[in-house]
Coordinates of C-alpha atoms in Angstrom, one line a residue:
Chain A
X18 CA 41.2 -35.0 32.8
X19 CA 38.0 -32.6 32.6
X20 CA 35.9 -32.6 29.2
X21 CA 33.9 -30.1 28.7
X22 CA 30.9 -29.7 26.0
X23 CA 30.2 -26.3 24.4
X24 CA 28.2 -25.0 21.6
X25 CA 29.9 -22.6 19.8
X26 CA 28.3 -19.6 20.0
X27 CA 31.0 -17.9 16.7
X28 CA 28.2 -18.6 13.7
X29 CA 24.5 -19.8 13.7
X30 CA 25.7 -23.5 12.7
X31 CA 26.5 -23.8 16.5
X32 CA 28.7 -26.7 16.3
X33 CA 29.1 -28.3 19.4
X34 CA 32.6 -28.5 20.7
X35 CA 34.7 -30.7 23.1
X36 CA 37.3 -29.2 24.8
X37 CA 39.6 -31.5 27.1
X38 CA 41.1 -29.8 30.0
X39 CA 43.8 -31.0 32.7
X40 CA 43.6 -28.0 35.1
X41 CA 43.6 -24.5 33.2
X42 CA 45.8 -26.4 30.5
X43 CA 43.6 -27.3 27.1
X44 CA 44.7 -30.2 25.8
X45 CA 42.5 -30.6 22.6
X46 CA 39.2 -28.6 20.8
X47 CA 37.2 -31.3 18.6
X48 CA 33.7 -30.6 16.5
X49 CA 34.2 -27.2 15.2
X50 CA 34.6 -26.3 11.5
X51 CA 36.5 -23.5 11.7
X52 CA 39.2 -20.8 13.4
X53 CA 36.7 -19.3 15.3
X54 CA 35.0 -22.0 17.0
X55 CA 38.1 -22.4 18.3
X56 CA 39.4 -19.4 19.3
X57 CA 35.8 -19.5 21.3
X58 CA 36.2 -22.9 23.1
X59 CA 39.3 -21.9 23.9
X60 CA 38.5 -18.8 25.6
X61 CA 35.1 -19.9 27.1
X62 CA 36.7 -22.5 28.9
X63 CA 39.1 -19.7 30.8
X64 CA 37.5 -16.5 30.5
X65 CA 34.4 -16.3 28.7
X66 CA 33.2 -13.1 27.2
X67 CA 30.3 -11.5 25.3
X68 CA 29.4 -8.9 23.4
X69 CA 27.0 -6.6 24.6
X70 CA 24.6 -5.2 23.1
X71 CA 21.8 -2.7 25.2
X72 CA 20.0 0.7 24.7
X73 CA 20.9 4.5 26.2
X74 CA 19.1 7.0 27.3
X75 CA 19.2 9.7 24.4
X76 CA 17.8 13.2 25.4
X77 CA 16.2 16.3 22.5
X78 CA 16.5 12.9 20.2
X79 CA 13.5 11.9 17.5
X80 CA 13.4 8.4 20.2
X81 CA 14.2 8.2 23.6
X82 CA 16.6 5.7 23.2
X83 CA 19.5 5.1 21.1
X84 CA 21.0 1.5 20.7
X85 CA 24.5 0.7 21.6
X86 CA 27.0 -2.4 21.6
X87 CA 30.2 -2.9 23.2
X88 CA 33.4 -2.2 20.8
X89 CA 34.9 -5.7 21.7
X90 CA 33.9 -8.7 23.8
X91 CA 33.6 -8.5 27.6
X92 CA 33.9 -10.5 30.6
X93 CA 30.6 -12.4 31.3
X94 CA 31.1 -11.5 34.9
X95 CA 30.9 -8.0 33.9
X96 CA 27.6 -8.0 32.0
X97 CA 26.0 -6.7 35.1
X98 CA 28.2 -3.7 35.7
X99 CA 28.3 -2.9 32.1
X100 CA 24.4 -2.6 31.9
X101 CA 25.0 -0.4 35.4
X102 CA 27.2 1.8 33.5
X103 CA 25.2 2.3 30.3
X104 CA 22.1 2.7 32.6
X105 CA 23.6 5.5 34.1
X106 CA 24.2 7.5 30.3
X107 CA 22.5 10.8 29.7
X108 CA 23.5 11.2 25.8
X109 CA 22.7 13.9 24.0
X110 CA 21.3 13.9 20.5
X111 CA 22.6 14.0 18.1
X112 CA 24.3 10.6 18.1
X113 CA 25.6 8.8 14.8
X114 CA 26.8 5.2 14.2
X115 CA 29.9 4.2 15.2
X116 CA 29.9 7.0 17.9
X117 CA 32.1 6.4 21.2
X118 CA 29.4 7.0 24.3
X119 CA 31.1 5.4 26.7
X120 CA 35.2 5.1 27.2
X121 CA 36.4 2.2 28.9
X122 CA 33.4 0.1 30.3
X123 CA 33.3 -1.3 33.8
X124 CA 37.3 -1.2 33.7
X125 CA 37.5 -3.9 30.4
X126 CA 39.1 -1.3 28.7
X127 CA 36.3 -1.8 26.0
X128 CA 34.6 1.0 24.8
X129 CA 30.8 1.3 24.2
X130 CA 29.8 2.6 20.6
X131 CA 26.2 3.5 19.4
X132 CA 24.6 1.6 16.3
X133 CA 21.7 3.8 15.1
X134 CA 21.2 6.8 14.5
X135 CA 19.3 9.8 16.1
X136 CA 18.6 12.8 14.7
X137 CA 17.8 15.6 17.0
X138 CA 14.5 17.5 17.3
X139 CA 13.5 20.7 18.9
Chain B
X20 CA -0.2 7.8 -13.9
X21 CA 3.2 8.0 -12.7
X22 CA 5.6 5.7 -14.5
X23 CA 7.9 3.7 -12.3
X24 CA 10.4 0.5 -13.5
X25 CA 10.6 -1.3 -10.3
X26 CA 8.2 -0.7 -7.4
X27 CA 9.3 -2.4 -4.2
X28 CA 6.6 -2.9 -1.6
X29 CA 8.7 -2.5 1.8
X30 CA 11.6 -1.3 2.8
X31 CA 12.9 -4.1 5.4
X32 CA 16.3 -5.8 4.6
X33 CA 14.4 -7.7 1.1
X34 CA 13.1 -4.6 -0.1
X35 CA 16.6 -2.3 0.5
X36 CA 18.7 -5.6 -1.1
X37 CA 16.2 -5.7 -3.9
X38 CA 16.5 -1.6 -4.6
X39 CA 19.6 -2.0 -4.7
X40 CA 20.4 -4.6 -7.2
X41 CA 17.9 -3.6 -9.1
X42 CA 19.6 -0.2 -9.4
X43 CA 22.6 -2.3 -10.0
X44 CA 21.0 -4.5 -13.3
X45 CA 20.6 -1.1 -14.8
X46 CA 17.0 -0.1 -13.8
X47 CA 16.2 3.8 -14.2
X48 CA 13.5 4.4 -11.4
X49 CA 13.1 1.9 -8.9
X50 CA 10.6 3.1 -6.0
X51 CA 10.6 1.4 -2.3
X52 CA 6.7 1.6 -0.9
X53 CA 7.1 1.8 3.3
X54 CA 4.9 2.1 5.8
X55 CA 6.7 2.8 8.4
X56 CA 8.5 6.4 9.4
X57 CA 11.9 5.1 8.5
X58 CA 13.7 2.2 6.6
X59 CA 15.0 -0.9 7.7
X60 CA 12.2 -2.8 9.1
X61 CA 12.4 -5.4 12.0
X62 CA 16.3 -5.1 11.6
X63 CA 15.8 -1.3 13.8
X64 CA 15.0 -2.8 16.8
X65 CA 17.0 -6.3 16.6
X66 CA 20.1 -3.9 18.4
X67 CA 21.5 -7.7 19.2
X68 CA 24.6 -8.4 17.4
X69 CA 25.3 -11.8 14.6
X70 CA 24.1 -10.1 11.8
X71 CA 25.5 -9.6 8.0
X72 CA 28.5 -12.1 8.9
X73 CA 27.9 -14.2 5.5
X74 CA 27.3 -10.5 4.0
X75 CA 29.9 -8.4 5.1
X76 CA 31.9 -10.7 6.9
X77 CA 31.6 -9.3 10.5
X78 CA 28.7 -9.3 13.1
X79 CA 26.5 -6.6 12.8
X80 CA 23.8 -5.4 15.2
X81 CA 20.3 -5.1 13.1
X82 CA 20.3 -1.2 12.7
X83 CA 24.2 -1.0 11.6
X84 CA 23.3 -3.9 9.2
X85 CA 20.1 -1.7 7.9
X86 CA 22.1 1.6 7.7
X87 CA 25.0 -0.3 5.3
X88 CA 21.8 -1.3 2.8
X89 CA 19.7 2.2 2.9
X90 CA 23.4 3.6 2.4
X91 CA 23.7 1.5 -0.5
X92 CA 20.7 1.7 -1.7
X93 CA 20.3 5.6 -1.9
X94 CA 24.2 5.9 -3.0
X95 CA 22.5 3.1 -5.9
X96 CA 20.0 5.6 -7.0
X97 CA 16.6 4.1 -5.7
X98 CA 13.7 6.3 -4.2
X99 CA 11.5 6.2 -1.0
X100 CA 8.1 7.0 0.1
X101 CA 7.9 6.4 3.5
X102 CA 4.7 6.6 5.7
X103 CA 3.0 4.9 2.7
X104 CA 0.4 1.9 2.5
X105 CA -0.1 0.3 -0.6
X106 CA -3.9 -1.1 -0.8
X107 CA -4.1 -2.5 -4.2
X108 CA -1.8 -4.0 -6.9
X109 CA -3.7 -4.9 -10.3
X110 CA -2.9 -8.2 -12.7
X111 CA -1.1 -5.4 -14.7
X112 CA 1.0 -3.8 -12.0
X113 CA -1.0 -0.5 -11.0
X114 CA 0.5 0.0 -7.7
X115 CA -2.6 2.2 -5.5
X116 CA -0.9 4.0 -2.5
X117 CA -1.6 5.9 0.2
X118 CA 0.1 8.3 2.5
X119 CA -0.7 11.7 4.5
X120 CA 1.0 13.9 1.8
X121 CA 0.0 12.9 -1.9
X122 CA -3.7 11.4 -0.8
X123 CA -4.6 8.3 -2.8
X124 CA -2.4 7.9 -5.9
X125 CA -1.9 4.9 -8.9
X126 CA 1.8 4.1 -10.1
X127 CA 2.2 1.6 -13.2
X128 CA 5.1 -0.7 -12.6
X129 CA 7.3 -2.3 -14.9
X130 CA 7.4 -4.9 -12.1
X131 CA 6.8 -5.6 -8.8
X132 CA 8.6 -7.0 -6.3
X133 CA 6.3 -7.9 -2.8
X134 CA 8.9 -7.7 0.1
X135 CA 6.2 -7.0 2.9
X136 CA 8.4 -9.2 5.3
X137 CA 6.3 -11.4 8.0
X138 CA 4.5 -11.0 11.6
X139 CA 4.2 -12.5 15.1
X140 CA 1.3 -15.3 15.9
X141 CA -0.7 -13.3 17.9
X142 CA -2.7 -15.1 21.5
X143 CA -5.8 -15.0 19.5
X144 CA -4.3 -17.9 17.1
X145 CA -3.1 -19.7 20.4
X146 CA -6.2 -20.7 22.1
X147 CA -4.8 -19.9 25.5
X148 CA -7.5 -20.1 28.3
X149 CA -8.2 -17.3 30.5
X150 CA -9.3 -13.9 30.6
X151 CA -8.0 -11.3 28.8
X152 CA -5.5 -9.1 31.2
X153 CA -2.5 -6.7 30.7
X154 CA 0.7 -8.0 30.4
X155 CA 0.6 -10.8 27.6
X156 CA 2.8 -9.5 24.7
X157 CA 4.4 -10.8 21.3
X158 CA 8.6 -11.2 21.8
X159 CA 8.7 -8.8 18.6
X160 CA 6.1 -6.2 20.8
X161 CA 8.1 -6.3 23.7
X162 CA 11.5 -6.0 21.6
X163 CA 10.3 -2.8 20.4
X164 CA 8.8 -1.8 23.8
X165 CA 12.6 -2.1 25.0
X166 CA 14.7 -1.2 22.3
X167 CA 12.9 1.8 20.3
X168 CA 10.4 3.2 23.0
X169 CA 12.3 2.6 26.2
X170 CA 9.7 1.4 28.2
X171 CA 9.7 -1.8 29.9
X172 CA 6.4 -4.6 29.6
X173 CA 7.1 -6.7 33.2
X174 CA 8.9 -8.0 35.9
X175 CA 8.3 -11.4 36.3
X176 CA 8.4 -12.5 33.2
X177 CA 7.2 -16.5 31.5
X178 CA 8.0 -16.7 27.4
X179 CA 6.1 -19.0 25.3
X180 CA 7.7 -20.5 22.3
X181 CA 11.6 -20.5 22.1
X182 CA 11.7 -19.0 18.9
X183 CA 15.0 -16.6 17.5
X184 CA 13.0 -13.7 18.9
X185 CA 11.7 -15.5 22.5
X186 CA 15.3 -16.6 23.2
X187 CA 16.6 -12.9 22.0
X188 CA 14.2 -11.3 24.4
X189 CA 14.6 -13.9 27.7
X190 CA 18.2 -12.0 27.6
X191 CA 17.3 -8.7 26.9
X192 CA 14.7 -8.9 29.7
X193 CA 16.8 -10.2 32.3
X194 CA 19.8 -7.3 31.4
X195 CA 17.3 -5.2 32.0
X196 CA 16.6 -6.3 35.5
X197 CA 13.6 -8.4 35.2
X198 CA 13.3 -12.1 35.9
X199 CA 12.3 -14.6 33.1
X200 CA 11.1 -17.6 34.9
X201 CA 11.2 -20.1 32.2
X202 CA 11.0 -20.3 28.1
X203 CA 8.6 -22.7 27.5
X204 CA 8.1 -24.9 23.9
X205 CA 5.4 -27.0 23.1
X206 CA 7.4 -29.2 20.8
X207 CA 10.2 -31.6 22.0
X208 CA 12.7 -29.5 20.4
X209 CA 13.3 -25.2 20.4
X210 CA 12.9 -23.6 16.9
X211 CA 15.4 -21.3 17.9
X212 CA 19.4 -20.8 16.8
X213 CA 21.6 -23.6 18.8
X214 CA 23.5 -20.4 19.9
X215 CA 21.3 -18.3 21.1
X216 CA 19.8 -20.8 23.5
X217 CA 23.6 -21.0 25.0
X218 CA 24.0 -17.2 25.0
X219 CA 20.2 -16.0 26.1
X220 CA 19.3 -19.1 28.3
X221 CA 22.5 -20.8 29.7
X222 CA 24.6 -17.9 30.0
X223 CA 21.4 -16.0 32.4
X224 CA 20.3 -19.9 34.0
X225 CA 17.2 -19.7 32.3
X226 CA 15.2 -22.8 32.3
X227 CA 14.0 -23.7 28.8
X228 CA 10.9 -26.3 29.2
X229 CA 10.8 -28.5 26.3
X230 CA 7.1 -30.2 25.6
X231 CA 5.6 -27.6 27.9
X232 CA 2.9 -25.0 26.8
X233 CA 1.0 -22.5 29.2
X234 CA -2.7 -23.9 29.7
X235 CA -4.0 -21.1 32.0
X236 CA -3.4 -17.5 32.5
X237 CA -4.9 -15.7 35.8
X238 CA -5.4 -12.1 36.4
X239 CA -8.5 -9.6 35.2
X240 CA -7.1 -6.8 34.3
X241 CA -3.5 -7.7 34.5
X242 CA -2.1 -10.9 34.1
X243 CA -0.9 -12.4 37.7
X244 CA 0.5 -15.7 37.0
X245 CA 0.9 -18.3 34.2
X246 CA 0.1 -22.3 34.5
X247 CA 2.6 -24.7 32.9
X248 CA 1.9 -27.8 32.0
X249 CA 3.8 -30.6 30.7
X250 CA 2.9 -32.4 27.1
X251 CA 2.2 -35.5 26.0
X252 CA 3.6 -37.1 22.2
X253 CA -0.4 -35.7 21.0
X254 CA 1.1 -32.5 22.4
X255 CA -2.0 -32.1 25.4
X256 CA -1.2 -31.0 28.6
X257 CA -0.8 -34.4 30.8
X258 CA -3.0 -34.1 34.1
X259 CA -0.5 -34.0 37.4
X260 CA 2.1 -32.1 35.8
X261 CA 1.2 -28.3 36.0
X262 CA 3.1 -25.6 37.5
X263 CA 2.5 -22.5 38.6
X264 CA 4.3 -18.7 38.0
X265 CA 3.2 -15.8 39.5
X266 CA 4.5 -13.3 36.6
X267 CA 3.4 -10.1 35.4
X268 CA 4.3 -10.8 31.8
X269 CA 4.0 -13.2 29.3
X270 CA 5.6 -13.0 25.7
X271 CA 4.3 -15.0 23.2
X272 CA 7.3 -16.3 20.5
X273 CA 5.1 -19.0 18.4
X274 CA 6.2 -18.1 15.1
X275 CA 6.3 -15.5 12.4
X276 CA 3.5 -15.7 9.3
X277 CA 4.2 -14.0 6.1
X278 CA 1.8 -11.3 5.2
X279 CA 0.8 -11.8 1.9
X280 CA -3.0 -10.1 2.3
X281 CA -1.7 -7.9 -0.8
X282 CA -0.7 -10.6 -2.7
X283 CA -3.4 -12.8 -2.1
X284 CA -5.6 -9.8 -3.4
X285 CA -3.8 -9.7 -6.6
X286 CA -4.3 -13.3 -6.8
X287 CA -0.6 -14.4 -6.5
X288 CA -0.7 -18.1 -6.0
X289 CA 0.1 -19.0 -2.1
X290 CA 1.8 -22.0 -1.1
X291 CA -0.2 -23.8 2.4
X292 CA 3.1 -24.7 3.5
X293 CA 5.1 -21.5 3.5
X294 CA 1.9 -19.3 3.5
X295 CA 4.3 -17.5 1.1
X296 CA 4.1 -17.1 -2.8
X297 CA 4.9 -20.1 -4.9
X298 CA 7.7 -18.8 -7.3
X299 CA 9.8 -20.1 -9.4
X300 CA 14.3 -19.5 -10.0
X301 CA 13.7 -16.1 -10.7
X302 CA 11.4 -15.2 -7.5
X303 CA 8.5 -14.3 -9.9
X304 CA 5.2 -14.9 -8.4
X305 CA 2.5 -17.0 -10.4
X306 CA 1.6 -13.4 -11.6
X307 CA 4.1 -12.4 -14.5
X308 CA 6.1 -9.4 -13.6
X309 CA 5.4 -10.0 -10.1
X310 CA 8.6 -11.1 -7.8
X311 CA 8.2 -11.9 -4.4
X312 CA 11.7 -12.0 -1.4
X313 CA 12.7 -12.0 2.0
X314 CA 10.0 -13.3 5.2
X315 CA 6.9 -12.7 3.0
X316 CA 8.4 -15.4 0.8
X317 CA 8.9 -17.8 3.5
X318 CA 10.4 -16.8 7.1
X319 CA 14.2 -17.1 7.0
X320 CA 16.4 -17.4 10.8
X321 CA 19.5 -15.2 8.8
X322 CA 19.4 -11.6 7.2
X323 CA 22.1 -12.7 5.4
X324 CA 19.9 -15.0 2.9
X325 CA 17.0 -12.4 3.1
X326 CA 19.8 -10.0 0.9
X327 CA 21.4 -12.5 -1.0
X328 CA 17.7 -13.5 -2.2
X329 CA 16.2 -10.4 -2.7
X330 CA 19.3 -9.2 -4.9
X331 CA 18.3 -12.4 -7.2
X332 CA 14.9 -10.7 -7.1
X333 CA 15.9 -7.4 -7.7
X334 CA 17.9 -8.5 -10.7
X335 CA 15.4 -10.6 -12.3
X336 CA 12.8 -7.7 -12.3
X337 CA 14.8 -5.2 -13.5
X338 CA 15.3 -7.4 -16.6
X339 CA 11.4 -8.1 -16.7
X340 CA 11.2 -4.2 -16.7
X341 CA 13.7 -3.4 -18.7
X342 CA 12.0 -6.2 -21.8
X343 CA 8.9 -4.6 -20.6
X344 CA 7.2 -8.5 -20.0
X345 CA 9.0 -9.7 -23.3
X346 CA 12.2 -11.5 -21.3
X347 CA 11.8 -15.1 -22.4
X348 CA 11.7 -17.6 -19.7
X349 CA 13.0 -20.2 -20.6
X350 CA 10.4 -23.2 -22.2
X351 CA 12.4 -26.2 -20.0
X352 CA 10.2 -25.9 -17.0
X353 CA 11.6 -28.3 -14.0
X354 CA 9.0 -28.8 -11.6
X355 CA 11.3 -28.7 -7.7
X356 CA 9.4 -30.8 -4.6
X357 CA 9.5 -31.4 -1.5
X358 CA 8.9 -35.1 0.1
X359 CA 6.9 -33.6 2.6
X360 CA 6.1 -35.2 5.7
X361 CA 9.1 -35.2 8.6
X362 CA 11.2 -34.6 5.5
X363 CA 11.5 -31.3 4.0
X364 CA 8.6 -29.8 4.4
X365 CA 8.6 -27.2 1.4
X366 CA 11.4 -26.2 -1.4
X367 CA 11.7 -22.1 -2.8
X368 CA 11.7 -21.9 -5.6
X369 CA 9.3 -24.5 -6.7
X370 CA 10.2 -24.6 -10.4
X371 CA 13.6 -24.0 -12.3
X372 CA 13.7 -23.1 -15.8
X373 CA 16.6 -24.8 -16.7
X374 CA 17.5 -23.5 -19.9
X375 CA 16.9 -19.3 -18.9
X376 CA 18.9 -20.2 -14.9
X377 CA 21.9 -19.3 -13.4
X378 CA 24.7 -21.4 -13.4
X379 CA 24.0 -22.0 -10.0
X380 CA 20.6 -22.2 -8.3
X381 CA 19.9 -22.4 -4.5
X382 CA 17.4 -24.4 -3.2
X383 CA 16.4 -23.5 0.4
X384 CA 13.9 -25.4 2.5
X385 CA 13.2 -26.6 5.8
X386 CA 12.7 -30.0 7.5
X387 CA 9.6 -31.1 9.7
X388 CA 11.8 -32.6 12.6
X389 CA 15.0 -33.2 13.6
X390 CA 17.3 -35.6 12.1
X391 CA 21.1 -36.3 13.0
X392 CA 24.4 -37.6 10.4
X393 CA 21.4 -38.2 8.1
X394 CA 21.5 -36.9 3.9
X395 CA 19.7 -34.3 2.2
X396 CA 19.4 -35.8 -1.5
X397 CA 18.3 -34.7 -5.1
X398 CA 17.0 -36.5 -7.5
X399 CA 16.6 -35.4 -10.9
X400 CA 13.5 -37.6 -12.0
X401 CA 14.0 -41.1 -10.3
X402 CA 18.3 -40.8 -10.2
X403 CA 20.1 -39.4 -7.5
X404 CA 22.3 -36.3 -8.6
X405 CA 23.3 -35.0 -4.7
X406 CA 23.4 -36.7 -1.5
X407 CA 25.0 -34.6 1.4
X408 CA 25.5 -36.0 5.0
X409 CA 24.4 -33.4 7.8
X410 CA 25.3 -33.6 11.2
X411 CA 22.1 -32.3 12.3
X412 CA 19.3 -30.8 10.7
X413 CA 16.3 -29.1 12.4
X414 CA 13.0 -27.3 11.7
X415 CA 14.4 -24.3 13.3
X416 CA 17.1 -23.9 11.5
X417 CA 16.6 -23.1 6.8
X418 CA 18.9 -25.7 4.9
X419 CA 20.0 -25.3 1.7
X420 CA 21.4 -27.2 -1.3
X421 CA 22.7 -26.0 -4.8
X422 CA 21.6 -26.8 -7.9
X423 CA 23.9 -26.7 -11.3
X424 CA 22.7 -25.5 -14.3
X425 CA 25.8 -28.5 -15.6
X426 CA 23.8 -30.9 -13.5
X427 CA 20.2 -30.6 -15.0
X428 CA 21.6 -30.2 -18.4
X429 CA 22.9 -33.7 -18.4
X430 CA 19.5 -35.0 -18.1
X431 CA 17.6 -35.5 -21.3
X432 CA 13.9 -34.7 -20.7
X433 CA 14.3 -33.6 -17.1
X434 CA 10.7 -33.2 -15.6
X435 CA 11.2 -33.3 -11.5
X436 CA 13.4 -32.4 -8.8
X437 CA 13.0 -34.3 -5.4
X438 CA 14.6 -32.8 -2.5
X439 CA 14.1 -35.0 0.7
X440 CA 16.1 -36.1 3.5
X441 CA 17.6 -40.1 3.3
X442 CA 18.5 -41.9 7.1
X443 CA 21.7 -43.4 4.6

């Protein structure tokens, strides 16, 4: 049996966790106070992911850049490949909260959505 | 002189919540004062997610978190003046201003609320030896390098203090291609949020160096490398145990002070511990009509509590406003401390008016070190009335206890709340 320690990364308490683990198959979460502490052991013991959360290039904006998140967690494997893929944007302004500037991230099937707003300027 | 009920002096996350709920409380005009070219303060350029989840129940990044309050805060009713830099508030609440547009102009508040937020230690209050190159940064200067300007301050990067804002940035930099060597914290334990060392540090292998501090920085006119050295329990370096980056960068994460120039000027009374106002259940300052919320208060680790304090602040000096100074405090005055020492350090608010409070009132505070499964107790003059077992409790991280209006009421004569921490 494999025991592994976590802290939960759900809320800012940050309760640690023990998860115990024969193979791939959980058999217990103990520490957290709540659901989502251990929804997260659960899946960072398999398949961690992560939101991200980066900057675009925004062009005839008020500021260069425009800030961005991912719609829905992704692989931590992929954080690399999703930064390569926002890197690569070329928005134009323009560009409200909530709007879709990416489809489909590094093949997650997560999209990328902006969080600020930029107004654009002549 | 223009006539205004509430004048809020910045327009960060305290300011916005306190507009708001002063609109709310029935307030006619309630002005926000800020400096910068838009609303929202630091919250624009924290784009990292985990905000507003007490708030609004989901994790927010810091500008979707500040576009929900200046949309609820305009839809309330309150009024703006950006670009503008208040220099002066008077004993009896003549607001002077400044901006590019109106010149130099006088408001007379019905009350005040100060929500000027905080700012970054700068390396000149660090005594860090060495010359004085290119490349040594605060976290929060670097985070709006990045985030708002799009320009990037390093490579090889070292961060001093572990901080919310050092941790947030260790990540930020390394997504961004560059490689952050090490955090490093002078004290035995980080400051910073348990989870954001596991998804800045651990996630990205980033050595976090507890008891560590930078003794030496090379490089003339830009910085070249960094010297480590371990700490001893008087937190000096110990000889023999230095080591050496070669880095381009250095950020600087060794805590946030509240800036309360303004309100010292007015002569608002300043607590040493907090270097905030001392105020009492209703956030007004030592000045009457004068409220005080958010990081200029004392530096909170969530948004979350900034809001939920500065709408108790917004709500208070509406009222004040609205009885134009005639509101009645109450005449039971209840004195709140802190044991001090490795305890808790400080209490807000410092005095409760028992018979004018809430039913409820939250104490918040923070401890001097860490302490595990040990109680944070109240007493009410020399009996305890709360003892709550913590599993861990740490000077990075605001605690809070609540306070009934029930509780203090059942004590004839009530002259002194104690809040300290108890092994058992």
């Amino acid at each position: 049996m494999e025991k592994r320690e976590l802290t939960c990364i759900g809320c800012p308490m940050g309760c640690s966790i023990t998860v115990e683990m024969e193979g791939k198959d959980i058999l217990s979460v103990a520490g957290n106070s709540c659901r989502i502490g251990d929804r997260y052991a659960r899946t960072e013991v398999i398949n961690p992911v992560r939101t991200l959360t980066t900057t675009a290039v925004v062009e005839g904006g008020d500021l260069p850049r425009v800030s961005v998140r991912t719609a829905a967690n992704v692989p931590k494997g992929k954080l690399a490949e999703c930064m390569k893929a926002i890197n690569a944007l070329r928005l134009k302004a323009p560009v409200a909260i909530g709007d879709i500037v990416l489809h489909d991230i590094a093949g997650t099937g997560v999209d990328v959505v902006a969080t600020k707003n930029i107004r654009r300027v002549s | 002189m223009n006539s205004v009920d509430v004048v809020i002096i910045g327009g960060g996350p305290a300011g916005l919540a306190a507009a708001v709920s002063a609109k709310e409380a029935g307030s006619g005009k309630v002005l926000v004062i800020e400096r910068n070219n838009e609303l929202g303060g630091i919250l624009v350029q924290c784009i990292h997610n985990g905000f507003g989840l007490h708030t609004f129940g989901e994790e927010l990044t810091g500008p979707e978190y500040a576009d929900r309050y200046i949309k609820k805060a305009t839809e309330a009713g309150a009024e703006f003046l950006l670009n503008t830099m208040v220099l002066d508030i008077s004993g009896d609440r003549v607001v002077t201003a400044m901006n590019e547009k109106d010149g130099l102009f006088q408001i007379k508040a019905g009350a005040v609320i100060l929500a000027m937020g905080c700012r970054e230690r700068p390396r000149g209050a660090l005594n860090i030896p060495g010359s004085r190159p290119a490349g040594i940064y605060t976290a929060g200067t670097a985070q709006r390098l990045i985030n708002i300007e799009g320009l990037m301050p390093g490579k090889e990067v070292v961060i001093l203090g572990s901080g919310d804002i050092g941790l947030i940035m260790a990540r930020r930099m390394t997504l961004e291609g560059a490689h952050v060597n090490a955090v490093v914290e002078l004290m035995p334990y980080s400051t910073g949020l348990r989870r954001n060392i596991v998804q800045c540090l651990d996630d990205f292998n980033i050595p976090l160096l507890l008891s560590h501090t930078v003794i030496r920085t090379e490089g003339k006119e830009h910085l070249t490398g960094v010297v480590v050295a371990e700490v001893g329990p008087d937190r000096k370096p110990v000889p023999g145990t230095e080591i050496h980056y070669d880095c381009d960068c250095l950020l600087l994460s060794c805590g946030l002070i509240p800036e309360n120039e303004l309100s010292r000027q007015t002569g608002v009374a300043i607590s040493p511990v907090t270097n905030g106002p001392v105020v009492d259940d209703t956030f007004e300052t030592s000045i009457p009509g004068v409220f005080s919320c958010g990081n200029v208060l004392h530096v909170h680790d969530l948004v979350d509590y900034v809001s939920e304090e500065a709408g108790k602040a917004g709500r208070y000096a509406a009222v004040y406003a609205r009885k134009h100074g005639a509101e009645e405090r109450g005449s039971h005055r209840i004195e709140v401390c802190a044991e001090g020492g490795r305890g808790v350090r400080y209490t807000v608010p410092s005095s409760i008016y028992e018979d004018s409070m809430d039913e409820k009132v939250t104490v918040r505070f923070r401890v001097g070190s860490v302490f595990k499964w040990a109680y944070i107790s109240v007493y009410a003059d020399d009996e305890r009335i709360l003892h709550q077992k913590k599993k861990i409790l740490t000077p990075g991280e605001m605690c809070q206890v609540q306070i009934t209006k029930e509780q203090l009421q059942s004590i004839s004569g009530l002259k002194k709340l104690t809040v300290k921490i108890e092994e058992e």
